[in-house]
């Protein structure tokens, strides 16, 4: 009997821009201080994509090209590119569309997927389904955000958190049980009250007034988002382990969305994982929204072993949240 096709991760890439925005830089811009930021969030610095005419696609491209080089494939061999992002280059065409052209993925189709900080998990699960269907051989899933394009740098409660970055994985069919094994994804639109962008969509198109009222920036009520994130990310991670008859002892790493170190610690503690089994790079990059989880995979690549079980977990705007179980495949 042939085993079911799973979507194995066969290469990973990551990219952050060179420019650093440190806590001491932010002290010059808003009423804050390094100690408050580090103790309340765990962040010391974040990367910012500077330069005219640079968008999220410019973060995706180096990550995808790294993957092609590492795996020894040509961009023309890619079947599909999915970009999880809330900061597309433009409303349309999709960032994936632009990226396909810019990397030379001339045989690929692609689309953007909007699920805020859960964008990578939603995209990974979608990409895995394309592979599992048997129709596609090489799907690239990217999580990327240029958060600096929607951050109000006079709002101290949001500008300290976010940064720019991208990570990507290549999915290929596998029949040895590697790859995306299970996923629980959730959504609750009532969460929009606490985290959203007020204008710029079809509900409230951009106008001189919306710009004057600063309605094209992130609006976040930190405390309610924090409370939901702490419980929901832990709940869903626990549920994922339970339904796969696993405990924290079976897991090599928790790969959490990097929004706040305290939310990460709460999730790790709920599923019984000690600090050394939790990927944390929030101190260097801040919250890159859809970029956080694949950037962790990229940073930890050399420490991952074939067969390692990983729990990827996220919570973000929408609300959207979820957890995905992966058996590392290379
Ligand atoms: O990834 C997408 C999902 N987003 C999240 O998961 C974010 C979840 N929320 C958080 O991480 C936290 O709520 C924040 C980091 C955003 C804020 O931390 P907090 O501990 O919840 O702070 P707070 O909003 O309750 O504010 C506490 C105090 C306030 O002062 P008063 O009213 O007690 O005098 C704020 O004005 O801290 C003040 N404050 C600051 N002080 C110095 C808020 N921001 C700052 C700041 N520097 N940057």
CSV table of N, CA, C and O and ligand atoms in Angstrom, one decimal, residues 31-32 36 40-41 117 156-157 160-161 195 220 222-223 225-226 229 257 259-260 262-263 287 315-316, ligand 1:
chain,number,residue,atom,x,y,z
A,31,UNK,N,8.0,58.8,23.9
A,31,UNK,CA,8.2,58.8,25.4
A,31,UNK,C,8.3,57.3,25.8
A,31,UNK,O,7.3,56.7,26.2
A,32,UNK,N,9.4,56.7,25.7
A,32,UNK,CA,9.6,55.3,26.1
A,32,UNK,C,11.0,55.1,26.6
A,32,UNK,O,11.8,56.0,26.6
A,36,UNK,N,11.6,49.5,29.8
A,36,UNK,CA,10.2,49.2,29.6
A,36,UNK,C,10.0,48.3,28.4
A,36,UNK,O,9.3,47.3,28.6
A,40,UNK,N,8.6,44.5,29.1
A,40,UNK,CA,7.2,44.3,28.7
A,40,UNK,C,7.0,43.4,27.4
A,40,UNK,O,6.0,42.8,27.2
A,41,UNK,N,8.1,43.4,26.6
A,41,UNK,CA,7.9,42.7,25.3
A,41,UNK,C,9.1,41.7,25.0
A,41,UNK,O,8.9,40.8,24.2
A,117,UNK,N,-1.0,38.0,11.8
A,117,UNK,CA,0.1,37.2,12.4
A,117,UNK,C,0.0,35.7,12.3
A,117,UNK,O,1.0,35.0,12.5
A,156,UNK,N,3.5,55.2,20.9
A,156,UNK,CA,4.5,54.4,21.6
A,156,UNK,C,4.0,53.0,21.9
A,156,UNK,O,4.8,52.1,22.2
A,157,UNK,N,2.7,52.8,21.9
A,157,UNK,CA,2.2,51.5,22.2
A,157,UNK,C,2.3,50.5,21.1
A,157,UNK,O,2.3,49.3,21.3
A,160,UNK,N,6.9,50.3,19.1
A,160,UNK,CA,8.0,49.6,19.8
A,160,UNK,C,8.0,48.1,19.4
A,160,UNK,O,9.0,47.4,19.6
A,161,UNK,N,6.9,47.6,18.9
A,161,UNK,CA,6.7,46.2,18.7
A,161,UNK,C,7.2,45.7,17.4
A,161,UNK,O,7.8,44.6,17.3
A,195,UNK,N,-7.9,45.2,17.1
A,195,UNK,CA,-6.7,45.2,16.3
A,195,UNK,C,-7.1,45.3,14.8
A,195,UNK,O,-7.6,44.3,14.3
A,220,UNK,N,-4.2,49.2,17.7
A,220,UNK,CA,-4.2,48.1,18.5
A,220,UNK,C,-4.5,48.5,20.0
A,220,UNK,O,-3.9,49.4,20.5
A,222,UNK,N,-3.6,47.0,23.2
A,222,UNK,CA,-2.7,46.0,23.5
A,222,UNK,C,-3.2,45.0,24.6
A,222,UNK,O,-3.0,43.8,24.4
A,223,UNK,N,-3.8,45.5,25.6
A,223,UNK,CA,-4.2,44.6,26.7
A,223,UNK,C,-5.2,43.5,26.3
A,223,UNK,O,-4.9,42.3,26.6
A,225,UNK,N,-5.8,42.3,23.4
A,225,UNK,CA,-5.1,41.4,22.4
A,225,UNK,C,-4.2,40.5,23.2
A,225,UNK,O,-4.2,39.3,23.0
A,226,UNK,N,-3.5,41.0,24.1
A,226,UNK,CA,-2.5,40.2,25.0
A,226,UNK,C,-3.3,39.1,25.7
A,226,UNK,O,-2.9,37.9,25.6
A,229,UNK,N,-4.4,36.5,23.2
A,229,UNK,CA,-3.3,35.8,22.7
A,229,UNK,C,-2.7,34.7,23.7
A,229,UNK,O,-2.5,33.6,23.3
A,257,UNK,N,4.8,32.4,17.2
A,257,UNK,CA,4.8,33.8,16.7
A,257,UNK,C,5.4,34.7,17.7
A,257,UNK,O,5.3,34.5,18.9
A,259,UNK,N,5.3,37.9,19.2
A,259,UNK,CA,4.6,39.2,19.4
A,259,UNK,C,5.0,39.8,20.7
A,259,UNK,O,5.1,41.0,20.9
A,260,UNK,N,5.3,38.9,21.7
A,260,UNK,CA,5.6,39.4,23.0
A,260,UNK,C,6.2,38.2,23.8
A,260,UNK,O,5.6,37.1,23.8
A,262,UNK,N,6.3,37.4,26.7
A,262,UNK,CA,5.5,36.9,27.8
A,262,UNK,C,4.4,36.0,27.3
A,262,UNK,O,4.0,35.0,27.9
A,263,UNK,N,3.9,36.2,26.0
A,263,UNK,CA,2.9,35.3,25.4
A,263,UNK,C,3.6,34.0,25.0
A,263,UNK,O,3.1,32.9,25.2
A,287,UNK,N,8.3,42.1,16.2
A,287,UNK,CA,7.2,41.3,15.6
A,287,UNK,C,7.1,41.7,14.1
A,287,UNK,O,6.7,42.7,13.7
A,315,UNK,N,-0.9,33.7,17.0
A,315,UNK,CA,-2.1,34.5,17.3
A,315,UNK,C,-2.0,35.9,16.7
A,315,UNK,O,-1.0,36.5,16.8
A,316,UNK,N,-3.1,36.4,16.1
A,316,UNK,CA,-3.0,37.7,15.6
A,316,UNK,C,-4.3,38.3,15.2
A,316,UNK,O,-5.4,37.8,15.5
B,1,LIG,O1,1.1,40.2,16.8
B,1,LIG,C1,-0.2,40.7,16.8
B,1,LIG,C2,-0.9,40.5,18.1
B,1,LIG,N1,-0.4,41.5,19.0
B,1,LIG,C3,0.0,41.1,20.2
B,1,LIG,O2,0.0,40.0,20.5
B,1,LIG,C4,0.3,42.2,21.2
B,1,LIG,C5,-0.3,41.9,22.5
B,1,LIG,N2,-0.1,43.0,23.5
B,1,LIG,C6,1.1,43.3,24.1
B,1,LIG,O3,2.1,42.7,23.7
B,1,LIG,C7,1.1,44.4,25.1
B,1,LIG,O4,-0.2,44.7,25.5
B,1,LIG,C8,1.9,45.7,24.8
B,1,LIG,C9,3.4,45.4,24.7
B,1,LIG,C10,1.4,46.2,23.4
B,1,LIG,C11,1.7,46.7,25.8
B,1,LIG,O5,2.1,46.2,27.1
B,1,LIG,P1,1.2,46.3,28.4
B,1,LIG,O6,1.9,45.7,29.5
B,1,LIG,O7,-0.1,45.6,28.0
B,1,LIG,O8,1.0,47.8,28.6
B,1,LIG,P2,-0.3,48.7,28.7
B,1,LIG,O9,-0.9,49.0,27.3
B,1,LIG,O10,-1.2,48.0,29.7
B,1,LIG,O11,0.2,50.0,29.3
B,1,LIG,C12,0.8,50.0,30.7
B,1,LIG,C13,1.4,51.4,30.9
B,1,LIG,C14,0.5,52.5,30.5
B,1,LIG,O12,0.7,53.6,31.4
B,1,LIG,P3,-0.3,53.9,32.6
B,1,LIG,O13,-1.6,54.1,32.0
B,1,LIG,O14,-0.2,52.7,33.5
B,1,LIG,O15,0.3,55.1,33.2
B,1,LIG,C15,0.9,52.9,29.1
B,1,LIG,O16,0.7,54.2,28.8
B,1,LIG,O17,2.6,51.5,30.1
B,1,LIG,C16,2.4,52.7,29.3
B,1,LIG,N3,3.1,52.5,28.0
B,1,LIG,C17,4.4,52.7,27.8
B,1,LIG,N4,5.4,53.2,28.6
B,1,LIG,C18,6.6,53.3,28.1
B,1,LIG,C19,2.6,51.9,26.9
B,1,LIG,N5,3.5,51.9,25.9
B,1,LIG,C20,4.7,52.3,26.5
B,1,LIG,C21,6.0,52.5,26.0
B,1,LIG,N6,6.9,52.9,26.9
B,1,LIG,N7,6.3,52.1,24.8
